[in-house]
């Protein structure tokens, strides 16, 4: 039997014939040419983005970007590792090093985060929506006087083909109509993402090298690329056993979707609270049960404390609904006390508070630690440079939005909160590997209006502020992906200049490419046509619905909602204090934050299952057994992603709509 390490994998063998990824010395890693990884990464990532968006919007066969551990990026890495292993066998002089494979993965994650949910996937349909959906009934035409002409597309002759086909993107008139708004939003989103990158750099040393956070989302890519025990991951039998479980179970569901008589397996979220009809227990609805294999795999890599806290606080939030219903509060749907218990507001308040505390701790660490004493692995750029970049991005964004009529103070406050929320989800991903990163019902725009009302924003600035609601849709996935790059930098021994260049190239290329991808798809198929999945299209109109509501019925500050945000922040601080000062404190404040967001409504059952498994393994088999079983759960993640990707490719190739394995 081959000896095993504490990670549960066999010790690495240097025989190239038996490994997909071979080990390299530090000197060899330094010799890896950056241009090769950049070129290969861009080919995979940009091609993958078009395939993923076409597969989601038109073929409707797979979710390329919804989850935090992006299906598209893991699938690209899987294909890259297998492809270059095959090339290595055919051409022994050719091989990709671990650092190059990680750069390919990094570029892919950035491209997917920027080009899909929460960024360009919503921005492109937002630009023409106000004019296309305007009618005498909704009076949107009257709003156009206040909307800056360089934020939206205004030529109806090119807007109609965007929604209904019959035209082309590749005409001078169309390109001219889109040029100005595209230029504005390209600059805007570039500043947003670069600012996010600088902010994650400020905390990376604290999180990666001092606190040694687990970064569950990074574990699978590190194992696949050989950053940990080269080749051992691919030879582990338990990993392939775990891989086979979702491959078989999910394939049942894909086949059942095509041929209904075939058996199906209950894996994704289904409502389970229909039988609850008595008061006050009916307030627990909606209630969902799911068994996502990849979520179980991710949760197994968490501490039992964190996994327990996530599902337990979700049920605490359900209990809050029951108590409020018993007292005759909540479920009213209006303003004031009828909104209790304000679960989503509690979650957002807790997330922002924990992010602020983490940022303060990281900054104190930077000030206390001389530059010469800091770990070399995470010093991509200095903290002072990061602050300068962050400040420059903020000034640029405030300047752009001030030109649109938004007061500088409001713009600055919004962007700082937006980045802080991104940092909050980055922290969540670094500790819990949360499968989702959103809380749309209590996003930053909603929070801002809750505390100030719309009266503080001049009418001329309201359209710009309304467009910010676009970024409440999964926008914080950018920070989740960017914070992981620092973990890859340390464990994959990527040269600091290579990482910096790869991130910046990925940001610029993905923004420009994503704009073209969505325009090309919509002009070919029609954004309002039945063949197109309507979620992106409908989300494009959301800011203008919001703006119309503000102009017709201006909103004032809401004291009750304020209380929800403040209470959530207070509870998070109390739990954080208890965790730091009370020995063996069993609850994690991030669990409270996640349990009070939309994320856990589908995830609580997989978290509970994984917690029960891990707690039992540690109790009866000890840490050694836990480590030996880790490859099994990594296989669950990889198998779940790959089987959905393979069926998705089949669906695109045959123009057949397929079963979506996530979320519902």
XYZ file of C-alpha atoms in Angstrom:
664
model
C 0.000 0.000 0.000
C 1.303 3.466 -0.884
C 1.980 5.688 2.115
C -0.529 8.454 2.700
C -0.107 12.003 3.840
C -2.225 13.801 6.375
C -4.383 15.126 3.506
C -5.652 11.646 2.733
C -3.861 11.398 -0.619
C -1.116 8.946 -1.550
C 2.330 10.462 -1.527
C 3.254 11.922 -4.889
C 5.140 9.767 -7.355
C 7.423 11.373 -9.873
C 6.594 8.885 -12.610
C 5.106 11.087 -15.315
C 3.250 8.178 -16.819
C 1.034 7.877 -13.771
C 0.229 11.502 -13.003
C -1.919 14.076 -14.758
C 0.152 16.799 -13.114
C 3.838 16.405 -12.325
C 5.722 18.090 -9.497
C 8.118 20.944 -10.196
C 10.811 22.620 -8.201
C 10.681 26.289 -7.293
C 13.318 27.017 -9.938
C 11.215 25.343 -12.601
C 8.153 27.278 -11.484
C 10.011 30.554 -11.909
C 10.919 29.620 -15.501
C 7.295 29.119 -16.569
C 6.624 31.687 -19.321
C 3.712 33.923 -18.426
C 2.606 34.509 -22.015
C 1.803 30.826 -22.473
C -0.521 30.665 -19.472
C -2.144 33.983 -20.461
C -2.823 32.894 -24.028
C -4.160 29.481 -23.040
C -6.153 30.981 -20.172
C -7.778 33.605 -22.397
C -8.652 31.045 -25.072
C -10.292 28.754 -22.520
C -11.940 31.518 -20.483
C -13.288 33.666 -23.311
C -14.442 30.676 -25.319
C -15.975 29.227 -22.168
C -17.838 32.459 -21.423
C -19.530 32.429 -24.826
C -20.376 28.747 -24.477
C -21.656 29.258 -20.931
C -23.858 32.229 -21.792
C -25.213 30.553 -24.910
C -25.790 27.371 -22.920
C -27.675 29.253 -20.200
C -29.602 31.860 -22.199
C -30.389 30.060 -25.452
C -29.860 26.302 -25.175
C -30.907 26.434 -21.486
C -28.784 23.444 -20.542
C -26.523 24.517 -17.668
C -25.706 27.150 -15.021
C -22.234 28.386 -15.942
C -21.744 31.003 -13.242
C -24.429 30.928 -10.547
C -22.459 29.243 -7.774
C -19.464 30.594 -5.872
C -17.375 27.610 -6.952
C -18.160 28.355 -10.560
C -19.211 25.356 -12.574
C -17.723 26.873 -15.728
C -14.298 27.525 -14.212
C -14.000 24.068 -12.636
C -15.093 22.465 -15.890
C -12.495 24.486 -17.819
C -9.782 23.419 -15.376
C -10.884 19.785 -15.615
C -10.694 19.881 -19.423
C -7.356 21.731 -19.349
C -5.743 19.211 -16.991
C -6.926 16.233 -19.034
C -6.076 17.843 -22.377
C -2.548 18.813 -21.427
C -1.953 15.457 -19.754
C -2.796 13.872 -23.100
C -0.537 16.298 -24.954
C 2.226 15.477 -22.478
C 1.982 11.820 -23.449
C 2.094 12.631 -27.166
C 4.761 15.326 -26.918
C 6.981 14.738 -23.892
C 8.763 18.092 -24.232
C 5.519 19.908 -23.509
C 4.086 20.318 -20.044
C 2.160 22.940 -18.121
C 3.347 23.703 -14.629
C 1.128 24.051 -11.596
C 1.410 27.831 -11.589
C 0.308 27.966 -15.230
C -2.740 25.773 -14.592
C -3.712 28.002 -11.676
C -3.348 31.119 -13.831
C -5.678 29.523 -16.389
C -8.173 28.894 -13.595
C -7.791 32.424 -12.178
C -8.444 34.055 -15.558
C -11.475 31.825 -16.004
C -12.961 32.734 -12.609
C -12.481 36.461 -13.199
C -13.984 36.258 -16.689
C -16.996 34.349 -15.419
C -17.575 36.630 -12.418
C -17.378 39.786 -14.538
C -19.169 38.519 -17.624
C -22.169 36.763 -16.101
C -24.271 37.194 -12.959
C -24.063 40.516 -11.198
C -22.203 42.438 -13.877
C -22.469 42.372 -17.658
C -25.208 39.762 -17.721
C -27.497 42.418 -16.213
C -25.861 45.565 -17.552
C -26.372 44.858 -21.254
C -30.166 44.328 -21.077
C -30.441 47.290 -18.691
C -29.145 49.838 -21.232
C -31.986 49.621 -23.792
C -34.776 48.526 -21.395
C -36.124 51.946 -20.426
C -36.976 52.947 -23.996
C -38.158 49.512 -25.129
C -40.568 49.006 -22.224
C -41.784 52.616 -22.104
C -45.519 53.041 -22.674
C -48.192 55.702 -22.083
C -49.378 53.660 -19.095
C -46.086 53.494 -17.205
C -45.023 57.023 -18.265
C -41.386 55.957 -18.612
C -40.964 58.306 -21.562
C -41.195 61.175 -19.091
C -38.291 59.685 -17.162
C -36.002 59.866 -20.186
C -35.470 63.575 -19.636
C -33.631 62.772 -16.408
C -31.621 59.789 -17.670
C -28.175 60.762 -19.021
C -27.966 59.920 -22.722
C -24.602 58.201 -22.355
C -25.877 55.674 -19.792
C -28.560 54.076 -21.982
C -29.142 53.229 -25.640
C -31.589 55.712 -27.141
C -32.011 54.822 -30.823
C -35.168 52.709 -31.037
C -34.251 51.494 -34.527
C -31.382 49.480 -33.005
C -33.207 48.646 -29.760
C -36.095 46.788 -31.403
C -33.811 44.269 -33.190
C -32.017 43.698 -29.873
C -35.267 42.377 -28.403
C -37.059 40.996 -31.446
C -34.295 40.178 -33.985
C -34.581 41.405 -37.544
C -31.381 43.424 -37.350
C -27.679 42.987 -36.817
C -25.099 44.079 -34.319
C -22.541 44.487 -37.093
C -23.794 47.661 -38.728
C -22.426 51.174 -38.363
C -25.715 52.523 -36.998
C -25.945 49.812 -34.325
C -22.345 50.111 -33.239
C -22.629 53.907 -33.073
C -25.771 53.714 -30.900
C -24.099 51.344 -28.430
C -20.632 52.934 -28.442
C -21.176 55.678 -25.859
C -23.072 53.693 -23.180
C -20.693 50.753 -23.624
C -17.677 53.022 -23.186
C -19.183 54.500 -20.016
C -19.994 51.136 -18.452
C -16.672 49.593 -19.487
C -14.812 52.339 -17.614
C -17.265 52.135 -14.703
C -17.025 48.362 -14.248
C -13.247 48.390 -14.708
C -12.933 50.801 -11.797
C -15.342 48.715 -9.709
C -13.416 45.481 -10.247
C -9.948 47.021 -9.857
C -11.106 48.601 -6.600
C -12.339 45.205 -5.420
C -8.958 43.673 -6.291
C -7.133 46.347 -4.275
C -9.427 45.810 -1.291
C -8.880 42.053 -1.267
C -5.132 42.689 -1.322
C -5.403 44.735 1.880
C -6.803 41.749 3.787
C -5.010 38.911 1.996
C -1.971 38.765 4.282
C -4.145 38.619 7.377
C -6.501 35.989 6.002
C -4.042 33.782 4.128
C -0.896 33.898 6.266
C -1.939 34.933 9.777
C -5.425 33.534 10.306
C -4.812 30.678 7.850
C -8.459 30.575 6.780
C -9.545 27.344 5.111
C -10.650 28.788 1.727
C -12.885 25.780 0.909
C -13.500 27.043 -2.638
C -9.749 26.902 -3.341
C -9.166 23.338 -2.141
C -10.425 21.545 -5.238
C -8.508 23.672 -7.818
C -5.332 23.349 -5.741
C -5.685 19.569 -5.663
C -6.570 19.327 -9.363
C -3.533 21.345 -10.453
C -1.071 19.521 -8.229
C -0.294 22.448 -5.955
C -0.845 19.907 -3.209
C 0.848 16.533 -3.728
C 1.189 16.527 -7.496
C -0.795 13.819 -9.236
C -2.020 12.180 -6.023
C -5.500 13.662 -6.340
C -6.093 11.962 -9.679
C -4.883 8.563 -8.459
C -6.981 8.465 -5.320
C -9.669 5.784 -5.441
C -11.861 7.477 -2.875
C -11.897 10.607 -5.031
C -13.152 8.613 -8.000
C -15.722 6.881 -5.792
C -16.996 10.288 -4.730
C -16.942 11.394 -8.371
C -19.099 8.429 -9.360
C -21.872 9.159 -6.849
C -23.179 12.428 -8.403
C -22.277 11.173 -11.878
C -24.774 8.315 -11.464
C -27.430 10.149 -9.446
C -27.455 13.297 -11.563
C -27.449 11.274 -14.781
C -30.695 9.673 -13.618
C -32.208 13.153 -13.453
C -30.851 14.228 -16.825
C -32.197 11.082 -18.482
C -35.525 11.463 -16.671
C -35.814 15.007 -18.032
C -35.469 13.653 -21.571
C -37.421 10.416 -20.984
C -39.939 10.889 -18.106
C -40.558 7.144 -17.514
C -36.938 6.816 -16.365
C -36.442 6.985 -12.562
C -35.431 10.295 -10.969
C -33.432 11.182 -7.858
C -34.406 13.953 -5.458
C -31.306 16.131 -5.260
C -32.160 19.777 -5.947
C -34.450 22.031 -3.943
C -38.108 21.144 -3.631
C -40.796 22.769 -1.462
C -41.527 20.689 1.618
C -43.751 22.883 3.738
C -47.141 22.461 2.046
C -48.493 20.353 4.899
C -47.774 23.111 7.417
C -51.080 24.998 7.599
C -51.670 25.758 11.284
C -50.830 29.122 12.801
C -48.280 30.248 13.805
C -46.210 27.437 12.216
C -47.328 28.362 8.733
C -44.964 31.334 9.033
C -42.087 28.890 8.479
C -43.080 28.622 4.834
C -41.570 28.542 2.276
C -39.440 25.601 3.342
C -37.164 23.732 0.934
C -35.223 20.490 1.140
C -32.259 19.694 -1.129
C -29.338 17.250 -1.314
C -26.818 18.940 -3.619
C -23.714 16.702 -3.734
C -21.275 19.565 -4.361
C -22.619 21.529 -1.372
C -22.214 18.483 0.872
C -18.651 18.141 -0.390
C -17.818 21.795 0.244
C -19.380 21.776 3.705
C -17.365 18.712 4.753
C -14.231 20.849 4.451
C -15.545 23.399 6.962
C -15.067 23.270 10.684
C -17.954 21.586 12.479
C -18.472 24.854 14.365
C -19.084 26.780 11.143
C -21.267 24.133 9.488
C -23.379 23.797 12.638
C -23.841 27.559 12.942
C -25.008 27.980 9.335
C -27.892 25.517 9.414
C -28.762 26.188 13.062
C -29.141 29.944 12.570
C -31.265 29.326 9.489
C -33.719 27.561 11.776
C -33.389 30.382 14.280
C -34.573 32.717 11.517
C -37.543 30.418 10.884
C -38.330 30.489 14.605
C -38.279 34.292 14.473
C -41.010 34.148 11.814
C -43.072 31.816 13.990
C -42.726 34.034 17.071
C -43.703 37.155 15.122
C -46.719 35.355 13.656
C -47.785 34.203 17.127
C -47.618 37.821 18.304
C -49.613 39.043 15.318
C -46.626 40.690 13.654
C -45.060 40.216 10.255
C -46.303 38.918 6.917
C -48.117 42.200 6.334
C -46.078 43.173 3.307
C -46.224 46.880 4.127
C -44.112 49.353 6.014
C -43.345 49.455 9.698
C -43.912 46.694 12.203
C -45.636 44.416 9.666
C -42.226 43.697 8.135
C -40.893 41.855 11.185
C -38.721 39.874 11.742
C -36.684 41.536 8.922
C -34.525 38.458 8.435
C -32.730 39.627 5.286
C -31.954 43.014 6.827
C -30.418 41.250 9.825
C -28.226 39.225 7.471
C -26.973 42.261 5.570
C -26.274 44.165 8.786
C -24.341 41.199 10.169
C -22.317 40.759 6.961
C -21.292 44.417 6.801
C -20.366 44.470 10.484
C -18.213 41.357 10.224
C -16.527 42.735 7.101
C -15.720 46.014 8.855
C -14.263 44.115 11.820
C -12.167 41.912 9.500
C -10.908 44.947 7.586
C -9.934 46.723 10.803
C -8.080 43.656 12.081
C -6.244 43.258 8.777
C -5.229 46.931 8.743
C -3.918 46.702 12.303
C -1.851 43.716 11.223
C -0.403 45.642 8.293
C 0.574 48.546 10.539
C 2.156 46.302 13.162
C 4.118 44.180 10.715
C 7.179 45.700 9.043
C 7.341 45.082 5.310
C 10.469 42.955 5.682
C 8.681 40.639 8.138
C 5.606 39.968 6.024
C 5.248 36.582 4.358
C 6.630 36.746 0.841
C 3.873 34.549 -0.555
C 1.100 37.118 -0.499
C 2.962 40.336 -1.289
C 1.651 40.956 -4.789
C 1.643 44.724 -4.322
C 2.252 46.733 -1.167
C -0.588 47.774 1.093
C 0.174 51.431 0.402
C -0.110 50.776 -3.322
C -3.400 48.988 -2.733
C -4.732 52.008 -0.852
C -3.661 54.306 -3.675
C -5.349 52.079 -6.258
C -8.490 51.824 -4.131
C -8.577 55.595 -3.643
C -8.030 56.198 -7.353
C -10.856 53.825 -8.257
C -13.150 55.570 -5.769
C -12.311 59.020 -7.138
C -12.880 57.808 -10.683
C -16.266 56.312 -9.851
C -17.388 59.356 -7.879
C -16.304 61.581 -10.758
C -18.306 59.542 -13.281
C -21.456 59.460 -11.181
C -21.181 63.123 -10.196
C -21.311 63.957 -13.895
C -24.631 62.064 -13.940
C -26.073 64.283 -11.211
C -25.406 62.057 -8.198
C -23.915 64.007 -5.262
C -20.319 63.017 -4.557
C -21.002 62.172 -0.911
C -23.799 59.770 -1.819
C -21.722 58.181 -4.571
C -18.723 57.722 -2.279
C -20.871 56.239 0.488
C -22.497 53.810 -1.929
C -19.244 52.563 -3.448
C -17.612 52.097 -0.060
C -20.624 50.076 1.111
C -20.625 48.117 -2.148
C -16.986 47.171 -1.690
C -17.524 46.399 1.984
C -20.336 44.018 1.085
C -18.052 42.361 -1.460
C -15.447 41.967 1.261
C -18.102 40.443 3.525
C -18.897 37.740 0.988
C -15.186 37.220 0.394
C -14.825 36.537 4.118
C -17.800 34.198 4.025
C -16.258 32.269 1.126
C -12.867 32.118 2.847
C -14.436 30.524 5.930
C -17.500 28.665 4.671
C -17.239 28.300 0.891
C -20.831 29.534 0.656
C -22.337 28.152 -2.580
C -24.190 31.414 -3.231
C -23.346 35.066 -2.537
C -26.431 37.213 -2.629
C -29.141 38.779 -0.488
C -31.175 40.646 -3.074
C -34.044 41.483 -0.745
C -31.734 43.631 1.386
C -29.083 44.811 -1.045
C -26.997 47.955 -0.725
C -29.454 50.141 -2.665
C -32.319 49.002 -0.444
C -30.227 49.596 2.675
C -29.198 53.059 1.543
C -32.791 54.113 0.856
C -33.861 52.646 4.206
C -31.504 54.939 6.113
C -31.801 58.112 4.022
C -34.932 57.888 1.909
C -34.881 59.038 -1.704
C -35.341 62.703 -0.810
C -31.602 63.235 -0.243
C -30.904 62.352 -3.878
C -31.722 65.078 -6.420
C -34.098 64.054 -9.212
C -31.277 64.316 -11.748
C -29.206 61.815 -9.763
C -31.946 59.220 -9.168
C -31.532 57.429 -12.546
C -27.846 56.801 -11.848
C -28.602 55.557 -8.350
C -31.339 53.277 -9.685
C -28.854 51.582 -12.029
C -26.822 50.564 -8.974
C -29.538 48.016 -8.154
C -28.124 46.031 -11.092
C -25.116 45.189 -8.920
C -27.222 43.648 -6.156
C -27.562 40.507 -8.316
C -24.628 38.258 -7.386
C -22.217 41.165 -7.903
C -20.095 40.163 -4.933
C -18.926 37.026 -6.710
C -16.080 39.213 -8.011
C -14.643 39.627 -4.525
C -15.133 35.915 -3.821
C -13.020 34.977 -6.847
C -10.391 37.685 -6.343
C -9.707 36.835 -2.695
C -9.034 33.222 -3.720
C -6.249 34.369 -6.072
C -4.118 35.234 -3.039
C -4.505 31.696 -1.708
C -3.507 30.334 -5.115
C -0.530 32.685 -5.109
C 0.759 31.276 -1.847
C 0.203 27.553 -2.399
C 0.798 27.477 -6.149
C 4.003 29.511 -5.883
C 2.878 31.876 -8.624
C 5.377 34.719 -9.102
C 3.869 37.925 -7.791
C 4.264 39.791 -11.081
C 2.589 36.913 -12.922
C -0.449 37.018 -10.656
C -0.776 40.782 -10.932
C -0.548 40.665 -14.711
C -2.950 37.736 -14.997
C -5.582 39.457 -12.852
C -5.386 42.751 -14.733
C -5.405 41.055 -18.144
C -8.342 38.945 -17.039
C -10.291 41.996 -15.848
C -9.793 44.031 -19.028
C -10.318 41.153 -21.448
C -13.393 39.838 -19.659
C -15.158 43.201 -19.531
C -14.724 43.918 -23.247
C -15.453 40.335 -24.281
C -18.526 40.028 -22.045
C -20.078 43.140 -23.573
C -19.687 41.636 -27.048
C -20.888 38.154 -26.014
C -24.223 39.391 -24.696
C -24.806 41.773 -27.588
C -24.014 39.096 -30.149
C -26.338 36.546 -28.517
C -29.229 38.993 -28.147
C -29.008 40.383 -31.659
C -28.932 36.860 -33.056
C -31.802 35.461 -31.000
C -33.774 38.430 -29.616
C -33.770 39.271 -25.911
C -37.580 39.229 -25.703
C -38.102 36.102 -27.800
C -39.337 32.849 -26.315
C -36.108 31.041 -27.219
C -34.174 33.210 -24.740
C -34.221 32.519 -21.015
C -35.995 35.592 -19.692
C -34.270 36.191 -16.362
C -31.511 38.478 -17.642
C -33.958 40.318 -19.878
C -36.398 40.994 -17.041
C -33.603 42.025 -14.686
C -32.630 44.736 -17.171
C -35.921 46.512 -16.530
C -35.633 46.309 -12.730
C -33.730 49.611 -12.210
C -36.293 51.514 -14.252
C -39.219 50.006 -12.351
C -37.446 51.097 -9.190
C -36.842 54.602 -10.542
C -40.473 54.995 -11.604
C -41.612 53.990 -8.136
C -39.296 56.514 -6.480
C -40.526 59.334 -8.698
C -44.204 58.493 -8.249
C -43.983 57.691 -4.527
C -40.758 59.017 -2.967
C -39.562 56.804 -0.132
C -38.694 58.061 3.312
C -36.347 56.545 5.857
C -37.777 53.422 7.493
C -37.053 53.161 11.209
C -38.165 49.549 11.466
C -35.915 48.407 8.653
C -33.047 50.403 10.149
C -33.596 48.413 13.313
C -33.254 45.180 11.367
C -29.851 46.172 9.958
C -28.638 47.485 13.316
C -29.887 44.451 15.215
C -28.131 42.126 12.775
C -24.854 44.018 13.191
C -25.196 43.991 16.970
C -25.834 40.249 17.087
C -22.861 39.578 14.848
C -20.599 41.641 17.096
C -21.928 39.874 20.193
C -21.290 36.443 18.685
C -17.836 37.505 17.506
C -16.970 38.764 20.992
C -18.211 35.547 22.590
C -16.197 33.452 20.132
C -13.024 35.378 20.915
C -13.442 35.391 24.691
C -15.425 32.317 25.736
C -13.502 29.001 25.643
C -15.142 26.346 23.447
C -17.848 28.728 22.259
C -19.799 26.562 19.760
C -21.306 29.168 17.409
C -19.736 31.184 14.598
C -20.975 34.718 13.763
C -20.784 33.996 10.031
C -23.372 31.278 10.597
C -25.722 33.920 11.990
C -25.126 36.151 8.963
C -25.632 33.368 6.404
C -28.628 31.952 8.238
C -30.352 35.300 7.840
C -29.881 35.600 4.069
C -31.520 34.019 1.041
C -28.537 31.694 0.624
C -29.443 29.148 3.271
C -33.054 28.588 2.204
C -31.837 25.929 -0.247
C -28.585 25.009 1.501
C -29.519 24.214 5.072
C -30.113 20.488 4.473
C -26.753 19.811 2.718
C -25.025 21.766 5.504
C -26.825 19.644 8.109
C -25.934 16.376 6.346
C -22.263 17.281 5.961
C -22.079 18.461 9.578
C -23.549 15.184 10.841
C -21.096 13.172 8.723
C -18.052 15.162 9.756
C -18.997 15.296 13.431
C -19.503 11.514 13.449
C -16.226 10.883 11.617
C -14.259 13.059 14.034
C -15.954 11.529 17.069
C -15.536 7.877 16.136
C -12.618 7.872 13.701
C -10.597 10.907 14.688
C -8.788 13.451 12.567
C -6.893 10.784 10.634
C -10.096 9.250 9.272
C -11.446 12.691 8.469
C -8.388 13.463 6.367
C -8.520 10.115 4.588
C -12.151 10.763 3.608
C -11.477 14.277 2.277
C -10.799 13.034 -1.300
C -14.215 11.352 -1.300
C -15.943 14.677 -0.730
C -13.741 16.480 -3.240
C -14.893 13.851 -5.706
C -18.509 14.706 -4.859
C -17.843 18.305 -5.871
C -15.963 17.484 -9.054
C -18.376 14.785 -10.179
C -21.387 17.046 -9.674
C -19.801 19.775 -11.795
C -18.437 17.547 -14.563
C -21.584 15.490 -15.111
C -23.671 18.663 -15.468
C -21.091 20.072 -17.868
C -21.000 16.941 -20.032
C -24.779 16.843 -20.303
C -24.719 20.575 -21.030
C -22.326 20.063 -23.935
C -24.652 17.366 -25.255
C -27.595 19.746 -24.969
C -25.820 22.514 -26.883
C -24.586 20.112 -29.561
C -28.062 18.668 -30.132
C -30.066 21.874 -29.426
C -31.891 20.026 -26.668
C -33.034 21.769 -23.520
C -31.667 19.954 -20.475
C -32.288 19.402 -16.787
C -30.702 22.139 -14.625
C -28.927 20.488 -11.687
C -28.966 23.701 -9.618
C -30.645 25.440 -7.824
C -34.291 24.476 -8.409
